[in-house]
Amino acid sequence: MEEKEIQKKSYRKPEITEIELRPEEAVLGSCKTAASAGPGSGRCNFPSACSSLGS
Amino acid sequence: MSIALSQIKAATKAKSIQLEIAGVSVRLIPDDPALTLTIEGAAREFLINDCTPDIELTAAWGSVEEPRAPLLFDSGAVWKLFDINGDRLFSFNSPTLGTDPYKLAILNPEFTRGHVILNSNSFEKGAAIYPLEYPLDELIVLNWLALGRGVEMHSCGLIDSDGRGRLFAGQSGAGKTTTARLWENIDGVKILSDDRIILRKIGEEIWMHGTPWHGDAELASPAKARLDHIYFIKHGPENRLAELSKANAIARLFACSFPPFHSSEGLDFTLGFMSEVVASVHCAELTFTPTREAVDFINGMIE
């Protein structure tokens, strides 16, 4: 019985690790390259996520 | 505008084009004598000879307006997804082209059949068109994969000179293109993509496949390899490898993937698949310098 108690793992407080999720990348929201986002790609002036390249 | 997939007439196979990406074959057939298909860029490397496709799509010019249907998902950028009596309708808008969508694509729930309508007011008259232009081709393949078949990763994938499959995963700015450029001129190394890799299970093994959706290095190959190592990359002052718990590795895989957020079943599959990946493939965090020493460091880690 005593031996079993010695073998118990020591308590480790649970930790929260934050992993960043970038929604605009995960949903194919940003332009892939400067020349590939529809027929207007050459004139692209999207106001938000789509104005940046998502490589 | 009335749109129903069941009403679309059978189109001729003549002048069709066919691609295979990660073992998924896609046939695109013009359903309009005024439409000439073309294919551009890296997608040309993925052209195949005619065979029975997994996904068959037709395309035609048409009059297009904003769908009046339940919205399933809004990407916040060029595309939205609607529910049309169980079928799936992608609508593509650009503020530079007015308020009407420049393109619609309707697919059955299995993502095996579909039709693309190109807004004749949005494209150059008489120009040859690739109706699956990004991001439609990627969206169709992703959704087909999410039905229990595979997952696409934001990553650089390569086969090293010993034939090992190595995946370098990370979001924009993590160093995928840098990694591809460090490895690309090494004898015997083949880069599958510097930005998008598809993972699928073949037998009991996880394999990685190149895709046409490359990054700035414009490296894309239809080749595939068994996956041996996954590295979650980040730039740093020295080359260092840190082991990860399985939970941490799954979370990082998810953050570097393109999950179907509109589908609970698709999300369930994606997380389950990632659990299988982590159980069978070594995962670690790689801090690296943008030098050839990073390559030597990885090669020196070979067990």
Coordinates of C-alpha atoms in Angstrom, one line a residue:
Chain A
M1 CA 0.0 0.0 0.0
E2 CA 2.8 2.4 1.0
E3 CA 4.8 1.5 -2.1
K4 CA 1.8 2.4 -4.3
E5 CA 1.5 5.8 -2.7
I6 CA 5.2 6.6 -3.4
Q7 CA 4.7 5.8 -7.1
K8 CA 1.9 8.3 -7.4
K9 CA 2.6 11.1 -9.9
S10 CA 3.1 14.4 -8.4
Y11 CA 0.2 16.9 -9.0
R12 CA 0.7 19.3 -11.9
K13 CA -1.6 22.2 -12.1
P14 CA -3.4 22.3 -15.4
E15 CA -2.1 24.9 -17.8
I16 CA -3.8 26.7 -20.5
T17 CA -1.8 27.2 -23.7
E18 CA -3.2 29.7 -26.2
I19 CA -2.7 28.8 -29.8
E20 CA -3.4 31.7 -32.2
L21 CA -6.0 31.1 -34.8
R22 CA -6.1 33.6 -37.7
P23 CA -9.7 33.5 -39.1
E24 CA -8.9 35.4 -42.3
E25 CA -6.3 32.8 -43.2
A26 CA -8.3 29.8 -42.0
V27 CA -11.3 30.6 -44.3
L28 CA -9.3 31.5 -47.4
G29 CA -10.2 35.1 -46.8
S30 CA -7.0 36.7 -48.0
C31 CA -5.6 36.9 -51.5
K32 CA -3.3 34.0 -52.3
T33 CA -1.0 36.1 -54.6
A34 CA -1.2 39.6 -56.0
A35 CA -2.7 38.2 -59.2
S36 CA -5.3 35.7 -58.1
A37 CA -8.5 36.9 -56.5
G38 CA -11.2 37.0 -59.2
P39 CA -11.6 39.0 -62.4
G40 CA -11.0 42.2 -60.4
S41 CA -7.8 41.0 -58.9
G42 CA -5.7 43.5 -60.8
R43 CA -7.7 46.3 -59.4
C44 CA -8.2 44.8 -55.9
N45 CA -8.9 47.4 -53.2
F46 CA -10.7 45.3 -50.6
P47 CA -11.1 47.4 -47.5
S48 CA -10.1 44.7 -44.9
A49 CA -8.7 41.2 -45.0
C50 CA -8.6 40.8 -48.7
S51 CA -6.2 43.7 -49.2
S52 CA -3.4 41.6 -47.7
L53 CA -1.6 38.7 -49.1
G54 CA -1.9 35.5 -47.2
S55 CA 1.1 33.4 -48.1
Chain B
M1 CA -32.7 34.3 -60.7
S2 CA -33.7 30.6 -60.4
I3 CA -30.9 28.1 -59.7
A4 CA -31.2 24.4 -59.2
L5 CA -28.5 21.9 -59.7
S6 CA -31.0 19.3 -61.0
Q7 CA -32.0 21.5 -63.9
I8 CA -28.6 21.8 -65.4
K9 CA -28.4 20.0 -68.6
A10 CA -25.7 17.5 -69.5
A11 CA -22.8 19.3 -71.0
T12 CA -20.4 18.0 -73.7
K13 CA -17.1 16.7 -72.5
A14 CA -15.4 18.2 -75.5
K15 CA -13.1 21.0 -74.6
S16 CA -13.2 20.0 -70.9
I17 CA -10.2 20.1 -68.6
Q18 CA -9.4 17.7 -65.9
L19 CA -7.2 18.1 -62.9
E20 CA -6.0 15.8 -60.1
I21 CA -5.0 17.3 -56.7
A22 CA -4.1 15.0 -53.8
G23 CA -5.7 12.1 -55.6
V24 CA -9.0 14.1 -56.1
S25 CA -9.9 14.3 -59.8
V26 CA -11.9 17.2 -61.0
R27 CA -13.4 17.5 -64.5
L28 CA -14.6 21.0 -65.7
I29 CA -16.9 21.1 -68.7
P30 CA -18.0 24.2 -70.6
D31 CA -21.8 24.3 -70.8
D32 CA -21.9 27.3 -73.1
P33 CA -20.6 27.6 -76.7
A34 CA -19.4 31.2 -75.9
L35 CA -17.2 30.0 -73.0
T36 CA -13.6 29.0 -73.7
L37 CA -11.8 27.4 -70.8
T38 CA -8.2 28.0 -69.9
I39 CA -6.0 27.0 -67.0
E40 CA -3.2 29.2 -65.7
G41 CA -0.2 29.0 -63.5
A42 CA 0.8 26.0 -61.3
A43 CA -2.6 24.3 -61.9
R44 CA -1.3 23.3 -65.3
E45 CA 1.1 20.9 -63.5
F46 CA -2.0 19.1 -62.2
L47 CA -3.7 18.4 -65.5
I48 CA -4.4 14.8 -66.2
N49 CA -5.9 12.7 -69.1
D50 CA -9.6 12.1 -69.1
C51 CA -10.8 9.6 -66.5
T52 CA -13.9 9.1 -64.3
P53 CA -13.7 12.1 -62.0
D54 CA -14.5 12.4 -58.3
I55 CA -16.0 15.8 -58.9
E56 CA -17.6 16.9 -62.2
L57 CA -18.4 20.6 -62.8
T58 CA -20.0 22.5 -65.6
A59 CA -19.6 26.2 -66.3
A60 CA -21.4 28.8 -68.3
W61 CA -21.9 32.6 -68.7
G62 CA -25.0 33.9 -67.0
S63 CA -26.9 36.7 -65.3
V64 CA -26.0 36.7 -61.7
E65 CA -27.4 38.4 -58.6
E66 CA -27.0 38.1 -54.9
P67 CA -28.6 34.8 -53.7
R68 CA -31.8 34.9 -51.7
A69 CA -31.2 31.9 -49.5
P70 CA -30.2 31.0 -46.0
L71 CA -26.6 32.1 -45.4
L72 CA -24.4 29.3 -44.0
F73 CA -21.1 31.1 -43.8
D74 CA -19.6 34.5 -44.6
S75 CA -15.8 34.4 -45.1
G76 CA -15.6 38.2 -44.5
A77 CA -13.9 38.5 -47.8
V78 CA -14.6 37.3 -51.4
W79 CA -16.9 34.4 -50.7
K80 CA -20.1 33.4 -48.9
L81 CA -21.8 30.0 -48.6
F82 CA -25.6 29.6 -48.9
D83 CA -28.0 26.6 -48.5
I84 CA -30.2 26.1 -51.6
N85 CA -32.5 23.2 -50.6
G86 CA -29.6 21.2 -49.3
D87 CA -27.3 22.0 -52.1
R88 CA -24.3 24.4 -51.4
L89 CA -24.0 27.7 -53.2
F90 CA -20.8 29.7 -53.1
S91 CA -21.2 33.4 -54.1
F92 CA -18.1 35.5 -54.9
N93 CA -18.2 39.3 -54.6
S94 CA -15.7 42.0 -55.2
P95 CA -16.4 45.7 -54.4
T96 CA -14.4 46.6 -57.5
L97 CA -17.1 44.8 -59.6
G98 CA -20.2 46.3 -58.2
T99 CA -22.8 44.7 -55.8
D100 CA -23.7 41.6 -57.8
P101 CA -21.5 38.5 -57.4
Y102 CA -19.0 38.0 -60.2
K103 CA -19.4 34.2 -59.9
L104 CA -21.7 31.6 -58.4
A105 CA -21.0 27.9 -57.9
I106 CA -23.7 25.4 -56.8
L107 CA -22.7 21.9 -55.7
N108 CA -24.5 19.0 -54.3
P109 CA -24.0 18.1 -50.6
E110 CA -21.5 15.4 -51.5
F111 CA -19.4 17.9 -53.5
T112 CA -19.3 15.5 -56.4
R113 CA -21.4 17.6 -59.0
G114 CA -21.7 21.2 -59.6
H115 CA -22.2 24.2 -61.9
V116 CA -20.4 27.5 -62.1
I117 CA -22.1 30.6 -63.4
L118 CA -19.8 33.4 -64.5
N119 CA -21.3 36.9 -64.5
S120 CA -21.0 38.1 -68.0
N121 CA -20.8 41.7 -66.8
S122 CA -17.7 41.0 -64.6
F123 CA -15.3 39.4 -67.0
E124 CA -13.5 40.6 -70.2
K125 CA -15.6 39.8 -73.2
G126 CA -14.3 36.9 -75.3
A127 CA -11.5 36.1 -72.8
A128 CA -10.6 32.5 -72.0
I129 CA -11.6 31.8 -68.4
Y130 CA -10.6 29.4 -65.6
P131 CA -13.9 29.2 -63.8
L132 CA -12.4 27.6 -60.8
E133 CA -10.0 30.4 -60.2
Y134 CA -8.8 30.8 -56.5
P135 CA -10.4 30.4 -54.1
L136 CA -13.2 28.3 -55.8
D137 CA -11.0 25.3 -56.7
E138 CA -9.5 25.2 -53.2
L139 CA -12.9 25.5 -51.6
I140 CA -14.4 22.6 -53.6
V141 CA -11.5 20.3 -52.9
L142 CA -11.4 21.3 -49.2
N143 CA -15.1 20.5 -48.8
W144 CA -14.8 17.2 -50.6
L145 CA -11.9 16.3 -48.3
A146 CA -13.8 17.3 -45.2
L147 CA -16.3 14.5 -45.9
G148 CA -13.9 12.0 -44.2
R149 CA -11.1 12.1 -46.7
G150 CA -8.4 14.5 -45.7
V151 CA -7.2 17.9 -44.4
E152 CA -5.3 20.8 -46.0
M153 CA -2.5 22.4 -44.0
H154 CA -1.0 25.9 -44.2
S155 CA 2.5 24.5 -44.6
C156 CA 5.5 23.8 -46.7
G157 CA 6.0 20.1 -47.6
L158 CA 9.1 18.5 -49.0
I159 CA 10.7 15.1 -49.6
D160 CA 14.3 15.1 -48.4
S161 CA 17.2 13.4 -50.1
D162 CA 16.5 10.2 -48.1
G163 CA 12.9 10.1 -49.2
R164 CA 11.5 11.3 -45.8
G165 CA 8.4 13.4 -45.9
R166 CA 8.7 16.6 -43.8
L167 CA 6.0 19.1 -43.2
F168 CA 6.8 22.7 -42.0
A169 CA 3.5 24.2 -40.7
G170 CA 2.9 27.7 -39.8
Q171 CA 0.7 30.7 -40.4
S172 CA 1.7 33.6 -42.7
G173 CA 5.1 35.0 -41.7
A174 CA 6.2 31.8 -39.9
G175 CA 8.8 30.9 -42.5
K176 CA 7.2 28.5 -45.0
T177 CA 8.5 30.2 -48.1
T178 CA 11.9 30.8 -46.4
T179 CA 12.1 27.1 -45.5
A180 CA 11.2 26.1 -49.1
R181 CA 14.0 28.4 -50.4
L182 CA 16.5 26.9 -48.0
W183 CA 15.8 23.4 -49.1
E184 CA 14.9 23.8 -52.8
N185 CA 18.4 23.6 -54.3
I186 CA 19.7 20.7 -52.2
D187 CA 20.4 17.6 -54.3
G188 CA 17.6 15.0 -54.1
V189 CA 15.1 17.3 -52.3
K190 CA 11.7 17.9 -53.9
I191 CA 9.4 20.7 -52.7
L192 CA 5.7 19.7 -52.9
S193 CA 4.5 23.2 -52.0
D194 CA 5.7 26.3 -50.2
D195 CA 2.3 27.1 -48.8
R196 CA -0.5 24.4 -49.0
I197 CA -0.2 20.6 -48.4
I198 CA -3.0 18.1 -48.2
L199 CA -2.8 15.3 -45.8
R200 CA -4.6 12.0 -46.5
K201 CA -4.6 8.6 -45.0
I202 CA -3.4 5.8 -47.2
G203 CA -3.8 2.4 -45.5
E204 CA -2.6 3.1 -41.9
E205 CA -0.1 5.8 -42.9
I206 CA -0.5 9.6 -43.3
W207 CA 0.7 10.9 -46.7
M208 CA 1.2 14.5 -47.8
H209 CA 0.3 15.7 -51.3
G210 CA 1.4 18.8 -53.1
T211 CA -1.2 21.3 -54.3
P212 CA -1.3 24.1 -57.0
W213 CA -1.9 26.8 -54.3
H214 CA 1.7 27.9 -53.7
G215 CA 3.2 30.8 -51.9
D216 CA 5.6 33.5 -52.9
A217 CA 8.3 30.9 -53.9
E218 CA 5.7 29.5 -56.5
L219 CA 6.7 25.9 -55.8
A220 CA 4.0 23.4 -56.5
S221 CA 4.2 19.7 -57.4
P222 CA 1.5 17.0 -57.8
A223 CA 3.9 14.5 -56.1
K224 CA 3.2 12.9 -52.7
A225 CA 5.1 11.2 -49.9
R226 CA 4.6 9.4 -46.6
L227 CA 4.7 11.9 -43.8
D228 CA 7.5 11.3 -41.3
H229 CA 7.9 14.6 -39.4
I230 CA 5.8 17.7 -38.7
Y231 CA 7.5 20.9 -37.5
F232 CA 5.6 23.9 -36.3
I233 CA 8.0 26.6 -37.4
K234 CA 8.9 30.0 -36.2
H235 CA 11.8 32.3 -36.8
G236 CA 14.4 32.7 -34.0
P237 CA 18.0 33.5 -33.1
E238 CA 19.1 29.8 -33.1
N239 CA 18.0 26.4 -34.4
R240 CA 16.1 24.6 -31.7
L241 CA 13.6 21.7 -31.6
A242 CA 11.1 21.4 -28.7
E243 CA 8.9 18.4 -28.2
L244 CA 5.1 19.0 -27.9
S245 CA 2.3 17.3 -26.0
K246 CA -0.2 15.6 -28.2
A247 CA -2.9 18.1 -27.2
N248 CA -0.6 21.0 -28.0
A249 CA 0.3 19.4 -31.4
I250 CA -3.4 18.9 -32.3
A251 CA -4.3 22.5 -31.4
R252 CA -1.4 23.7 -33.6
L253 CA -2.4 21.5 -36.5
F254 CA -5.9 22.9 -36.2
A255 CA -4.7 26.5 -36.2
C256 CA -2.7 25.8 -39.4
S257 CA -5.6 24.0 -41.2
F258 CA -8.5 25.2 -43.3
P259 CA -11.5 23.6 -41.5
P260 CA -15.1 23.7 -42.8
F261 CA -16.4 26.0 -40.1
H262 CA -20.0 25.7 -41.5
S263 CA -20.1 22.0 -41.0
S264 CA -20.2 20.3 -37.5
E265 CA -19.5 16.9 -39.2
G266 CA -16.6 18.4 -41.1
L267 CA -15.1 19.8 -37.9
D268 CA -15.6 16.5 -36.1
F269 CA -13.8 14.7 -38.9
T270 CA -11.0 17.3 -39.0
L271 CA -10.2 17.1 -35.3
G272 CA -10.4 13.3 -35.4
F273 CA -8.1 13.1 -38.4
M274 CA -5.6 15.4 -36.6
S275 CA -5.6 13.1 -33.6
E276 CA -4.7 10.3 -35.9
V277 CA -1.9 12.3 -37.5
V278 CA -0.4 13.2 -34.1
A279 CA -0.6 9.6 -33.0
S280 CA 1.5 8.4 -36.0
V281 CA 3.7 11.3 -37.0
H282 CA 6.5 12.9 -34.9
C283 CA 5.5 16.5 -34.1
A284 CA 7.8 19.2 -32.7
E285 CA 8.2 23.0 -32.6
L286 CA 11.1 24.2 -34.7
T287 CA 12.7 27.5 -34.1
F288 CA 15.1 28.3 -37.0
T289 CA 17.4 30.8 -38.5
P290 CA 17.0 31.6 -42.2
T291 CA 20.3 29.9 -43.1
R292 CA 21.6 26.7 -44.5
E293 CA 22.5 25.7 -40.9
A294 CA 18.8 25.2 -40.3
V295 CA 18.8 22.4 -42.9
D296 CA 21.9 20.8 -41.4
F297 CA 20.3 21.1 -38.0
I298 CA 17.2 19.2 -39.2
N299 CA 19.3 16.6 -41.0
G300 CA 21.4 16.1 -37.9
M301 CA 18.3 15.2 -36.0
I302 CA 17.6 12.2 -38.1
E303 CA 17.4 9.2 -35.7

